[in-house]
Amino acid sequence: MTALPVIGVDVGGTKMAAGIVGADGLLVDYVLHPTPTESQLKFLAGLEAAVEGLAARGPVAAIGFGVPSRVDQVAHRVVGSVHVPLAGVDLAGHMSERFGVPASVDNDGNSAAVAEWKLGAGRGTNHMVMLTLGTGIGAGLILGGRPYRGALGGGAELGHMVIDVDGPPCGGSCTGHGHFETLASGSAASARARELGFPDAHALVAAARNGDARAVEALAGIGRVLGAGLVTIVNVFEPEVIVIGGGFSDAGELVLGPAREVVAAEALQPGRDFVRIVRAELGPEAGMIGAALIALEALGDAA
Amino acid sequence: MTALPVIGVDVGGTKMAAGIVGADGLLVDYVLHPTPTESQLKFLAGLEAAVEGLAARGPVAAIGFGVPSRVDQVAHRVVGSVHVPLAGVDLAGHMSERFGVPASVDNDGNSAAVAEWKLGAGRGTNHMVMLTLGTGIGAGLILGGRPYRGALGGGAELGHMVIDVDGPPCGGSCTGHGHFETLASGSAASARARELGFPDAHALVAAARNGDARAVEALAGIGRVLGAGLVTIVNVFEPEVIVIGGGFSDAGELVLGPAREVVAAEALQPGRDFVRIVRAELGPEAGMIGAALIALEALGDAA
């Protein structure tokens, strides 16, 4: 164990949040930087600058990065990313060399899940699924008391479950069709909002809160599709808790209510009666905290 | 450890296979009995008689049952079943008392998966998904080097993944819609066969083998839906191997070929390039062998 703090960085498509996290997992301070997306070179330079600013304040034990990417932990390589120009790089190795301390890299969905599991809405559970509803749907799995990342580390991509076999293309770096995140994310809500003449999902949620029946029904429709994905999650993982985070989770029961109804009506027993479906507790800081916790855990494994 | 053999029983909707399995997992001998489905009482009496016949041959260390059921391993209770009248019973407790040796009960999909993992097509892997294509789609998960059954033991029901959010009802004891097994099982193939004027899936496969273009295309269509489910499996579990067993897997590459093509085109990297999709090796004996191996493992845990 170490008493030194750890730097945790949560990399998003528009901004990077870099924080100093105590060995107890508490966030001490953090800074936000815009994410350079012109090129991988500029992206990496921006990421280094963000870490540099915190590293200059004093010694740290390690640095953890949560990235919107599939990470091959066996080959030590970021395979591909969404929304950021990062592919084919040993990011952990690069940053470890650059800053002279151990560095870890994990998917941002996994990072948020670890944070909610250790310190948030999943505390004390051994079987937890987290979904982060945003532009896409990020995800993380805690199975049998430990994070599950697949054989190589690129798994747990529950946003890319097929829930409509004849559905629309997923887009970006994903060549699939009918994926969960295409149909139940904040982007899906924004697309539906625009069909109804609202600028985006935020406006749709605001209108629903003000009693606009079309907006309420539109969000309920997204909620029912979310519920179909939760049915798969309950039937496959039979988790104790499903934690729902991300910006679009701010729609709250407007979306989660209909999703819960689908689970109650359609998932298998005993899982459907057992599972709790709850909002995340840590908010947008979960990504930073989780990245730091994973870096800490890697230190422990190495020791 | 024990040198005594173990009885493994694989319970299906029409027949029960009960075998004597050595401590090395090899099947010594087995018997087939019809499954009584008139009532739970007759079902249990038939199951006892099947075990009795083998137990009379000599001492055994334990008895393992693989059942087409969701099992709550925490409450020691079979929650519900498909095709057999078994619900609300502590089957392991009942059989252990009846025969005076430890007994274990697990889902038949889990049992087959454990057998293929220990002795069949999944040997030597740590991340394996098994699908059993029959009347439904049974499934079992080996994640991080151990079987994964969910928090209560009723998980791993991959046949009940939602792959068509607006799809048809699942039926039986499942109140869901658009589930994988409704659209890609042997029953799905038989339904498609009848639409084309064939009596069932067997006849459809035979016709395809004889070059009937409509039959080939019908099976390819089922294969592509199977492939969509495999995309979910690759994206979520990133397994080393997906093992495909069950009677409908005899259609071989007529179904698996198109499924592989969908995975290659639509699943995420690195998992899609890494995963092997292979036929099961143990055949219909996998259920018995797996049930026995699980009983053996339970003995080890208790020792």
Coordinates of C-alpha atoms in Angstrom, one line a residue:
Chain A
M1 CA 0.0 0.0 0.0
T2 CA 0.9 3.6 -0.5
A3 CA 0.0 6.8 1.2
L4 CA 0.8 8.9 -2.0
P5 CA -2.2 10.0 -4.0
V6 CA -2.9 8.8 -7.5
I7 CA -3.8 10.8 -10.6
G8 CA -7.0 9.6 -12.3
V9 CA -7.9 10.9 -15.8
D10 CA -11.3 10.4 -17.5
V11 CA -11.0 11.1 -21.2
G12 CA -14.1 12.1 -23.1
G13 CA -14.8 13.2 -26.6
T14 CA -15.0 16.9 -25.7
K15 CA -13.1 17.2 -22.4
M16 CA -10.6 15.4 -20.2
A17 CA -11.1 15.5 -16.4
A18 CA -7.8 14.9 -14.5
G19 CA -7.9 14.6 -10.8
I20 CA -5.8 13.8 -7.7
V21 CA -7.3 11.0 -5.8
G22 CA -6.3 9.9 -2.3
A23 CA -5.4 6.3 -1.5
D24 CA -8.8 6.1 0.1
G25 CA -10.5 6.8 -3.3
L26 CA -11.6 10.4 -2.4
L27 CA -11.2 13.0 -5.0
V28 CA -8.9 15.8 -3.7
D29 CA -9.0 18.2 -6.7
Y30 CA -9.4 18.1 -10.4
V31 CA -9.0 20.1 -13.6
L32 CA -10.9 20.1 -16.9
H33 CA -9.2 20.4 -20.3
P34 CA -10.6 20.4 -23.8
T35 CA -9.8 17.1 -25.6
P36 CA -7.7 17.8 -28.7
T37 CA -9.2 15.6 -31.5
E38 CA -7.3 16.9 -34.6
S39 CA -4.7 14.1 -34.5
Q40 CA -3.3 11.4 -32.2
L41 CA -0.2 13.4 -31.7
K42 CA -2.2 16.5 -30.5
F43 CA -4.4 14.2 -28.4
L44 CA -1.5 12.7 -26.6
A45 CA 0.2 16.0 -26.1
G46 CA -3.0 17.4 -24.6
L47 CA -3.3 14.4 -22.3
E48 CA 0.3 14.7 -21.2
A49 CA -0.2 18.4 -20.4
A50 CA -3.3 17.6 -18.3
V51 CA -1.3 15.1 -16.2
E52 CA 1.7 17.4 -16.1
G53 CA -0.3 20.1 -14.4
L54 CA -1.2 17.8 -11.6
A55 CA 2.1 15.9 -11.4
A56 CA 3.9 19.3 -10.8
R57 CA 2.0 19.7 -7.5
G58 CA 3.8 16.8 -5.8
P59 CA 4.7 13.1 -6.1
V60 CA 2.1 10.5 -7.0
A61 CA 2.1 6.8 -6.8
A62 CA 0.6 6.0 -10.2
I63 CA -1.6 7.4 -13.0
G64 CA -4.8 5.8 -14.2
F65 CA -6.5 6.6 -17.5
G66 CA -10.1 5.8 -18.4
V67 CA -10.5 6.1 -22.1
P68 CA -13.5 5.7 -24.5
S69 CA -11.7 2.8 -26.1
R70 CA -11.3 -0.9 -26.4
V71 CA -8.1 -1.9 -24.6
D72 CA -6.2 -5.1 -25.3
Q73 CA -4.7 -5.6 -21.8
V74 CA -2.7 -8.7 -23.0
A75 CA -1.0 -6.9 -25.9
H76 CA -0.9 -3.6 -23.9
R77 CA -2.5 -1.7 -26.7
V78 CA -5.5 0.6 -27.2
V79 CA -7.2 -1.1 -30.2
G80 CA -9.6 1.6 -31.2
S81 CA -11.7 4.5 -29.7
V82 CA -14.8 6.4 -30.2
H83 CA -14.8 10.2 -30.4
V84 CA -11.0 10.5 -29.8
P85 CA -8.1 9.8 -32.1
L86 CA -6.5 7.0 -30.2
A87 CA -5.6 3.6 -31.7
G88 CA -2.7 1.2 -31.9
V89 CA -0.9 2.8 -28.9
D90 CA 0.6 1.4 -25.7
L91 CA -0.8 4.3 -23.8
A92 CA 0.1 2.9 -20.3
G93 CA 3.7 2.2 -21.4
H94 CA 4.0 5.7 -23.0
M95 CA 2.7 7.5 -20.0
S96 CA 4.6 5.4 -17.5
E97 CA 7.8 6.3 -19.3
R98 CA 6.9 9.9 -19.6
F99 CA 6.1 10.4 -15.9
G100 CA 8.3 7.8 -14.3
V101 CA 5.5 6.1 -12.3
P102 CA 3.3 3.0 -13.1
A103 CA 0.3 3.8 -15.3
S104 CA -2.8 1.8 -16.1
V105 CA -5.3 2.2 -18.9
D106 CA -8.9 0.9 -18.9
N107 CA -12.1 1.5 -20.7
D108 CA -14.1 4.4 -19.3
G109 CA -17.1 2.2 -18.7
N110 CA -15.1 -0.2 -16.6
S111 CA -13.5 2.7 -14.7
A112 CA -16.9 4.2 -13.8
A113 CA -18.2 0.8 -12.8
V114 CA -15.2 0.2 -10.4
A115 CA -15.8 3.6 -8.8
E116 CA -19.5 2.9 -8.2
W117 CA -18.8 -0.6 -7.0
K118 CA -16.1 0.5 -4.5
L119 CA -17.6 3.8 -3.3
G120 CA -21.0 4.4 -4.9
A121 CA -24.3 2.7 -5.6
G122 CA -22.8 -0.8 -5.9
R123 CA -21.0 -0.8 -2.6
G124 CA -21.0 -4.2 -0.9
T125 CA -22.2 -6.1 -3.9
N126 CA -20.5 -8.9 -5.8
H127 CA -22.6 -8.9 -9.0
M128 CA -23.1 -5.5 -10.5
V129 CA -23.7 -4.2 -14.0
M130 CA -23.2 -0.5 -14.7
L131 CA -24.5 1.4 -17.7
T132 CA -23.4 4.9 -18.5
L133 CA -26.1 6.6 -20.7
G134 CA -24.5 9.3 -22.7
T135 CA -23.6 9.8 -26.4
G136 CA -23.3 6.0 -26.4
I137 CA -23.9 3.5 -23.6
G138 CA -20.7 2.7 -21.7
A139 CA -20.7 -0.3 -19.5
G140 CA -18.8 -2.2 -16.8
L141 CA -19.2 -5.6 -15.2
I142 CA -18.4 -6.7 -11.6
L143 CA -19.0 -10.5 -11.7
G144 CA -18.4 -12.7 -8.7
G145 CA -16.7 -9.9 -6.7
R146 CA -14.2 -8.7 -9.4
P147 CA -14.2 -6.6 -12.5
Y148 CA -14.8 -8.6 -15.7
R149 CA -13.2 -7.4 -18.9
G150 CA -13.2 -10.4 -21.2
A151 CA -10.2 -12.5 -22.2
L152 CA -8.2 -9.6 -23.6
G153 CA -9.7 -6.7 -21.7
G154 CA -11.9 -5.3 -24.5
G155 CA -15.1 -6.9 -23.4
A156 CA -18.1 -5.6 -21.3
E157 CA -19.2 -3.6 -24.3
L158 CA -22.9 -3.9 -23.4
G159 CA -23.6 -0.8 -25.5
H160 CA -22.9 -3.1 -28.4
M161 CA -25.4 -5.8 -27.6
V162 CA -27.7 -6.5 -30.6
I163 CA -31.2 -5.7 -29.4
D164 CA -32.8 -5.2 -32.9
V165 CA -31.4 -7.8 -35.4
D166 CA -32.7 -5.7 -38.3
G167 CA -31.8 -2.4 -36.7
P168 CA -29.8 0.6 -38.0
P169 CA -26.0 0.7 -38.3
C170 CA -24.1 1.4 -35.1
G171 CA -21.7 3.9 -36.7
G172 CA -18.3 5.2 -35.8
S173 CA -15.7 2.5 -35.5
C174 CA -18.4 -0.2 -35.0
T175 CA -19.7 -2.0 -38.0
G176 CA -22.6 -3.7 -36.2
H177 CA -26.3 -3.2 -36.5
G178 CA -29.2 -2.7 -34.1
H179 CA -27.0 -2.1 -31.0
F180 CA -28.3 -1.1 -27.6
E181 CA -26.5 2.3 -27.6
T182 CA -28.0 3.2 -31.0
L183 CA -31.5 2.8 -29.6
A184 CA -31.3 3.7 -25.9
S185 CA -28.6 6.3 -25.3
G186 CA -28.8 10.0 -24.9
S187 CA -28.1 10.3 -28.6
A188 CA -31.1 8.1 -29.3
A189 CA -33.2 10.5 -27.1
S190 CA -31.8 13.5 -28.9
A191 CA -32.7 12.0 -32.3
R192 CA -36.2 11.3 -31.1
A193 CA -36.4 14.9 -29.6
R194 CA -35.5 16.4 -33.0
E195 CA -38.2 14.3 -34.7
L196 CA -40.7 16.0 -32.3
G197 CA -39.2 19.5 -32.9
F198 CA -37.1 19.8 -29.7
P199 CA -33.4 20.7 -30.0
D200 CA -32.1 17.8 -28.0
A201 CA -32.6 15.3 -25.2
H202 CA -32.2 18.0 -22.5
A203 CA -35.1 20.0 -24.0
L204 CA -37.1 16.8 -24.3
V205 CA -36.6 16.0 -20.6
A206 CA -37.4 19.6 -19.6
A207 CA -40.6 19.5 -21.7
A208 CA -41.6 16.1 -20.1
R209 CA -41.0 17.6 -16.6
N210 CA -43.4 20.4 -17.6
G211 CA -46.0 17.8 -18.5
D212 CA -45.7 17.7 -22.3
A213 CA -47.5 14.4 -23.0
R214 CA -45.6 13.8 -26.3
A215 CA -42.3 14.3 -24.6
V216 CA -43.3 12.0 -21.7
E217 CA -44.3 9.3 -24.2
A218 CA -41.1 9.7 -26.2
L219 CA -38.9 9.2 -23.1
A220 CA -41.1 6.3 -22.1
G221 CA -40.5 4.7 -25.5
I222 CA -36.7 5.1 -25.0
G223 CA -37.2 3.7 -21.5
R224 CA -38.9 0.6 -22.8
V225 CA -36.0 -0.1 -25.2
L226 CA -33.6 0.5 -22.3
G227 CA -35.8 -2.0 -20.4
A228 CA -35.3 -4.6 -23.2
G229 CA -31.6 -4.3 -22.7
L230 CA -32.0 -4.6 -19.0
V231 CA -34.0 -7.8 -19.5
T232 CA -31.0 -9.3 -21.3
I233 CA -28.7 -8.1 -18.5
V234 CA -30.9 -9.7 -15.8
N235 CA -31.3 -13.0 -17.8
V236 CA -27.6 -13.3 -18.5
F237 CA -25.9 -11.9 -15.4
E238 CA -28.6 -12.1 -12.7
P239 CA -26.9 -9.1 -11.0
E240 CA -27.7 -7.8 -7.5
V241 CA -27.8 -4.3 -8.8
I242 CA -27.8 -2.5 -12.1
V243 CA -26.4 1.0 -11.7
I244 CA -27.4 3.6 -14.3
G245 CA -25.2 6.7 -14.7
G246 CA -24.3 9.1 -17.4
G247 CA -25.8 12.4 -18.4
F248 CA -29.0 10.9 -19.9
S249 CA -29.7 9.2 -16.6
D250 CA -30.7 12.6 -15.3
A251 CA -34.0 11.9 -17.0
G252 CA -34.6 9.8 -14.0
E253 CA -37.9 7.9 -13.6
L254 CA -39.2 9.4 -16.9
V255 CA -36.9 6.8 -18.5
L256 CA -36.1 4.4 -15.7
G257 CA -39.8 3.9 -14.7
P258 CA -40.8 2.4 -18.0
A259 CA -37.6 0.4 -18.1
R260 CA -38.3 -1.1 -14.7
E261 CA -41.8 -2.0 -15.9
V262 CA -40.4 -4.0 -18.8
V263 CA -37.9 -5.8 -16.5
A264 CA -40.7 -6.6 -14.0
A265 CA -42.9 -8.0 -16.8
E266 CA -40.4 -9.7 -19.0
A267 CA -37.2 -10.8 -17.3
L268 CA -36.8 -14.3 -15.8
Q269 CA -37.3 -15.2 -12.2
P270 CA -35.6 -15.2 -9.7
G271 CA -33.4 -12.5 -11.1
R272 CA -36.1 -10.0 -12.0
D273 CA -37.5 -10.0 -8.4
F274 CA -34.0 -9.8 -6.9
V275 CA -32.3 -7.1 -9.0
R276 CA -32.2 -3.5 -7.9
I277 CA -32.1 -0.8 -10.7
V278 CA -30.6 2.3 -9.2
R279 CA -29.1 5.7 -10.2
A280 CA -25.3 6.1 -10.0
E281 CA -24.2 8.1 -6.9
L282 CA -20.8 9.5 -7.9
G283 CA -21.8 11.6 -10.9
P284 CA -19.3 12.6 -13.6
E285 CA -16.5 12.2 -11.1
A286 CA -16.9 8.4 -11.3
G287 CA -14.6 8.1 -14.3
M288 CA -11.7 9.8 -12.6
I289 CA -12.1 8.0 -9.3
G290 CA -12.4 4.7 -11.0
A291 CA -9.3 5.2 -13.2
A292 CA -7.4 6.1 -10.0
L293 CA -8.7 3.0 -8.2
I294 CA -7.7 0.8 -11.0
A295 CA -4.2 2.3 -11.0
L296 CA -4.0 1.7 -7.3
E297 CA -5.2 -1.9 -7.7
A298 CA -2.5 -2.5 -10.4
L299 CA 0.1 -1.2 -7.9
G300 CA -1.2 -3.8 -5.4
D301 CA -1.0 -6.6 -8.0
A302 CA 2.6 -5.6 -8.9
A303 CA 3.7 -5.4 -5.3
Chain B
M1 CA -10.9 -36.4 -3.6
T2 CA -12.7 -39.7 -4.1
A3 CA -12.1 -42.8 -6.2
L4 CA -15.8 -43.7 -6.2
P5 CA -17.7 -42.9 -9.4
V6 CA -20.5 -40.3 -9.5
I7 CA -24.0 -40.5 -11.0
G8 CA -24.8 -37.7 -13.5
V9 CA -28.3 -37.2 -14.8
D10 CA -29.3 -35.0 -17.7
V11 CA -33.0 -34.3 -17.6
G12 CA -34.7 -33.4 -20.9
G13 CA -38.3 -32.8 -21.8
T14 CA -38.7 -36.2 -23.4
K15 CA -36.0 -38.3 -21.9
M16 CA -33.7 -38.5 -18.9
A17 CA -30.1 -39.8 -19.4
A18 CA -28.5 -41.2 -16.2
G19 CA -24.9 -42.3 -16.3
I20 CA -22.1 -43.5 -14.1
V21 CA -19.1 -41.2 -14.5
G22 CA -15.6 -41.9 -13.2
A23 CA -13.7 -39.5 -11.0
D24 CA -11.8 -38.7 -14.2
G25 CA -15.0 -37.5 -15.9
L26 CA -15.2 -40.4 -18.3
L27 CA -18.7 -41.9 -18.8
V28 CA -18.7 -45.6 -17.8
D29 CA -22.2 -46.5 -18.7
Y30 CA -25.6 -44.9 -19.0
V31 CA -29.3 -45.6 -19.3
L32 CA -32.2 -43.6 -20.9
H33 CA -35.6 -43.3 -19.5
P34 CA -38.7 -41.4 -20.7
T35 CA -39.4 -38.2 -18.7
P36 CA -42.7 -38.4 -16.9
T37 CA -44.3 -35.0 -17.4
E38 CA -47.9 -35.6 -16.1
S39 CA -47.1 -34.1 -12.7
Q40 CA -44.3 -33.1 -10.5
L41 CA -44.9 -36.2 -8.3
K42 CA -44.6 -38.6 -11.3
F43 CA -41.6 -36.6 -12.6
L44 CA -39.8 -37.0 -9.3
A45 CA -40.7 -40.7 -9.0
G46 CA -39.3 -41.3 -12.5
L47 CA -36.1 -39.4 -11.7
E48 CA -35.6 -41.4 -8.5
A49 CA -36.2 -44.7 -10.4
A50 CA -33.6 -43.7 -13.0
V51 CA -31.0 -43.0 -10.2
E52 CA -32.1 -46.1 -8.2
G53 CA -31.2 -48.3 -11.1
L54 CA -27.6 -47.1 -11.2
A55 CA -27.2 -46.7 -7.5
A56 CA -28.1 -50.4 -7.1
R57 CA -24.9 -51.3 -9.0
G58 CA -22.6 -50.2 -6.3
P59 CA -21.6 -47.2 -4.1
V60 CA -21.2 -43.7 -5.6
A61 CA -19.7 -40.6 -4.1
A62 CA -22.4 -38.2 -5.2
I63 CA -25.2 -37.5 -7.7
G64 CA -25.4 -34.5 -10.0
F65 CA -28.5 -33.4 -11.9
G66 CA -28.6 -31.1 -14.9
V67 CA -32.1 -29.8 -15.3
P68 CA -33.9 -27.5 -17.9
S69 CA -34.6 -25.1 -15.1
R70 CA -33.5 -22.0 -13.4
V71 CA -32.0 -22.9 -10.1
D72 CA -31.7 -20.6 -7.1
Q73 CA -28.5 -21.9 -5.5
V74 CA -28.8 -19.6 -2.5
A75 CA -32.3 -20.6 -1.6
H76 CA -31.6 -24.2 -2.7
R77 CA -34.6 -24.3 -4.9
V78 CA -35.6 -25.0 -8.5
V79 CA -37.5 -21.8 -9.4
G80 CA -39.1 -22.9 -12.6
S81 CA -38.5 -25.2 -15.6
V82 CA -39.2 -25.5 -19.3
H83 CA -40.7 -28.8 -20.7
V84 CA -40.7 -30.5 -17.3
P85 CA -43.0 -30.1 -14.3
L86 CA -40.4 -29.0 -11.7
A87 CA -40.8 -25.8 -9.7
G88 CA -40.5 -24.8 -6.1
V89 CA -38.5 -27.8 -5.0
D90 CA -35.2 -28.4 -3.2
L91 CA -34.2 -31.1 -5.6
A92 CA -30.7 -31.5 -4.3
G93 CA -31.9 -31.8 -0.7
H94 CA -34.6 -34.2 -1.7
M95 CA -32.3 -36.5 -3.6
S96 CA -29.5 -36.3 -1.1
E97 CA -31.9 -37.5 1.6
R98 CA -33.3 -40.2 -0.6
F99 CA -30.0 -41.7 -1.7
G100 CA -27.8 -40.9 1.3
V101 CA -25.0 -39.1 -0.7
P102 CA -24.4 -35.4 -1.5
A103 CA -26.4 -34.2 -4.5
S104 CA -26.0 -31.1 -6.7
V105 CA -28.5 -29.5 -9.1
D106 CA -27.6 -27.1 -11.9
N107 CA -29.1 -25.8 -15.1
D108 CA -28.5 -28.2 -18.1
G109 CA -26.8 -25.5 -20.1
N110 CA -24.3 -24.9 -17.3
S111 CA -23.7 -28.7 -17.0
A112 CA -23.0 -29.1 -20.7
A113 CA -20.7 -26.1 -20.6
V114 CA -18.7 -27.4 -17.7
A115 CA -18.2 -30.8 -19.5
E116 CA -17.0 -29.1 -22.7
W117 CA -14.8 -26.8 -20.7
K118 CA -13.1 -29.6 -18.7
L119 CA -13.0 -32.4 -21.3
G120 CA -14.3 -31.1 -24.7
A121 CA -14.0 -28.2 -27.1
G122 CA -13.2 -25.7 -24.4
R123 CA -10.3 -27.5 -22.8
G124 CA -7.6 -25.2 -21.6
T125 CA -9.5 -22.0 -21.9
N126 CA -10.5 -19.5 -19.2
H127 CA -13.2 -17.6 -21.1
M128 CA -15.7 -19.8 -22.9
V129 CA -19.4 -19.4 -23.8
M130 CA -21.4 -22.5 -24.7
L131 CA -24.7 -22.5 -26.6
T132 CA -26.8 -25.6 -26.9
L133 CA -29.1 -25.3 -29.9
G134 CA -32.2 -27.5 -29.5
T135 CA -35.8 -26.8 -28.7
G136 CA -34.5 -23.7 -27.1
I137 CA -31.0 -22.3 -26.7
G138 CA -29.3 -23.5 -23.5
A139 CA -26.2 -21.7 -22.4
G140 CA -23.3 -21.8 -20.0
L141 CA -20.5 -19.3 -19.2
I142 CA -16.9 -19.9 -18.1
L143 CA -15.6 -16.5 -17.1
G144 CA -12.1 -15.9 -15.8
G145 CA -11.5 -19.7 -15.3
R146 CA -14.7 -20.5 -13.4
P147 CA -18.4 -21.2 -14.2
Y148 CA -20.5 -18.1 -13.9
R149 CA -24.1 -18.5 -12.8
G150 CA -25.2 -15.1 -11.6
A151 CA -25.8 -13.9 -8.1
L152 CA -28.3 -16.6 -7.2
G153 CA -27.4 -19.3 -9.8
G154 CA -30.2 -18.7 -12.3
G155 CA -28.2 -16.6 -14.7
A156 CA -26.4 -17.4 -17.9
E157 CA -29.7 -17.6 -19.7
L158 CA -28.3 -16.4 -23.0
G159 CA -31.3 -18.0 -24.8
H160 CA -33.3 -15.2 -23.3
M161 CA -31.2 -12.3 -24.6
V162 CA -33.4 -9.8 -26.4
I163 CA -32.2 -9.7 -30.0
D164 CA -35.4 -8.3 -31.5
V165 CA -37.0 -5.6 -29.3
D166 CA -40.3 -5.8 -31.2
G167 CA -40.1 -9.6 -31.6
P168 CA -42.6 -12.4 -30.9
P169 CA -43.4 -13.7 -27.4
C170 CA -40.9 -16.2 -25.9
G171 CA -43.6 -18.5 -24.6
G172 CA -43.6 -21.2 -22.0
S173 CA -42.7 -19.9 -18.5
C174 CA -40.9 -16.9 -20.1
T175 CA -42.9 -13.7 -20.5
G176 CA -40.3 -11.9 -22.6
H177 CA -40.3 -10.9 -26.3
G178 CA -37.8 -11.3 -29.2
H179 CA -35.5 -13.7 -27.4
F180 CA -32.5 -15.3 -29.0
E181 CA -33.9 -18.9 -28.6
T182 CA -37.2 -17.9 -30.3
L183 CA -35.3 -16.8 -33.4
A184 CA -32.2 -19.0 -33.7
S185 CA -33.0 -22.4 -32.1
G186 CA -33.9 -25.7 -33.7
S187 CA -37.5 -24.8 -33.1
A188 CA -37.0 -21.6 -35.1
A189 CA -35.5 -23.7 -37.9
S190 CA -38.5 -26.1 -37.7
A191 CA -40.9 -23.3 -37.9
R192 CA -39.1 -21.9 -41.0
A193 CA -39.0 -25.4 -42.4
R194 CA -42.8 -25.8 -42.2
E195 CA -43.3 -22.4 -43.9
L196 CA -41.4 -23.9 -46.8
G197 CA -43.3 -27.2 -46.8
F198 CA -40.7 -29.3 -45.0
P199 CA -41.8 -31.3 -41.9
D200 CA -39.1 -30.1 -39.6
A201 CA -35.5 -28.8 -39.2
H202 CA -34.0 -32.2 -39.9
A203 CA -35.7 -32.4 -43.2
L204 CA -34.7 -28.8 -44.0
V205 CA -31.0 -29.7 -43.2
A206 CA -31.2 -32.8 -45.3
A207 CA -32.7 -30.9 -48.3
A208 CA -30.0 -28.2 -47.9
R209 CA -27.3 -31.0 -48.0
N210 CA -28.9 -32.2 -51.2
G211 CA -28.5 -28.7 -52.7
D212 CA -32.0 -27.3 -52.3
A213 CA -31.3 -23.6 -52.7
R214 CA -34.4 -22.5 -50.7
A215 CA -33.4 -24.8 -47.8
V216 CA -29.8 -23.5 -47.9
E217 CA -31.0 -19.9 -47.8
A218 CA -33.5 -20.6 -45.0
L219 CA -30.7 -22.1 -42.8
A220 CA -28.4 -19.2 -43.7
G221 CA -31.1 -16.9 -42.5
I222 CA -31.2 -18.7 -39.1
G223 CA -27.4 -18.6 -39.1
R224 CA -27.3 -14.9 -39.6
V225 CA -29.7 -14.4 -36.6
L226 CA -27.5 -16.8 -34.6
G227 CA -24.6 -14.6 -35.7
A228 CA -26.3 -11.5 -34.3
G229 CA -26.5 -13.3 -30.9
L230 CA -22.8 -14.3 -31.3
V231 CA -21.9 -10.6 -31.9
T232 CA -23.5 -9.7 -28.5
I233 CA -21.5 -12.6 -26.9
V234 CA -18.2 -11.4 -28.4
N235 CA -18.8 -7.8 -27.6
V236 CA -19.9 -8.5 -24.0
F237 CA -17.7 -11.5 -23.0
E238 CA -14.8 -11.3 -25.5
P239 CA -14.4 -15.1 -25.1
E240 CA -11.6 -17.3 -26.3
V241 CA -14.0 -19.8 -27.7
I242 CA -17.8 -20.1 -28.3
V243 CA -18.8 -23.8 -28.3
I244 CA -21.9 -24.7 -30.2
G245 CA -23.7 -27.9 -29.3
G246 CA -27.2 -29.4 -29.3
G247 CA -29.1 -31.3 -31.9
F248 CA -29.5 -28.3 -34.3
S249 CA -25.7 -27.8 -34.3
D250 CA -25.7 -30.9 -36.6
A251 CA -26.6 -28.5 -39.4
G252 CA -22.9 -27.5 -39.2
E253 CA -21.6 -24.9 -41.5
L254 CA -25.0 -24.5 -43.2
V255 CA -25.8 -22.5 -40.1
L256 CA -22.4 -21.7 -38.5
G257 CA -20.9 -20.4 -41.8
P258 CA -23.3 -17.5 -42.1
A259 CA -23.1 -16.9 -38.3
R260 CA -19.3 -16.7 -38.5
E261 CA -19.6 -14.2 -41.4
V262 CA -21.8 -11.9 -39.3
V263 CA -19.4 -12.1 -36.4
A264 CA -16.4 -11.3 -38.7
A265 CA -18.3 -8.3 -40.2
E266 CA -20.0 -6.9 -37.2
A267 CA -18.4 -7.7 -33.9
L268 CA -15.9 -5.4 -32.2
Q269 CA -12.1 -5.8 -32.4
P270 CA -10.0 -7.3 -30.9
G271 CA -12.6 -9.9 -29.8
R272 CA -13.9 -10.8 -33.2
D273 CA -10.5 -11.6 -34.6
F274 CA -9.6 -13.6 -31.5
V275 CA -12.6 -15.7 -30.8
R276 CA -12.9 -19.3 -32.1
I277 CA -16.4 -20.5 -32.9
V278 CA -16.4 -24.3 -32.8
R279 CA -18.7 -27.3 -32.6
A280 CA -19.1 -29.1 -29.3
E281 CA -17.1 -32.4 -29.0
L282 CA -18.9 -34.4 -26.4
G283 CA -22.3 -34.8 -28.0
P284 CA -25.4 -35.5 -26.1
E285 CA -23.4 -37.0 -23.3
A286 CA -22.1 -33.6 -22.2
G287 CA -25.1 -33.0 -20.0
M288 CA -24.5 -36.2 -17.9
I289 CA -20.8 -35.7 -17.7
G290 CA -21.1 -32.1 -16.7
A291 CA -23.7 -32.8 -14.0
A292 CA -21.3 -35.4 -12.6
L293 CA -18.3 -33.0 -12.7
I294 CA -20.4 -30.4 -10.9
A295 CA -21.3 -32.9 -8.2
L296 CA -17.6 -33.8 -7.9
E297 CA -16.6 -30.2 -7.6
A298 CA -19.3 -29.7 -4.9
L299 CA -17.7 -32.6 -3.0
G300 CA -14.3 -30.9 -3.3
D301 CA -15.8 -27.6 -2.0
A302 CA -17.4 -29.3 0.9
A303 CA -14.2 -31.2 1.9

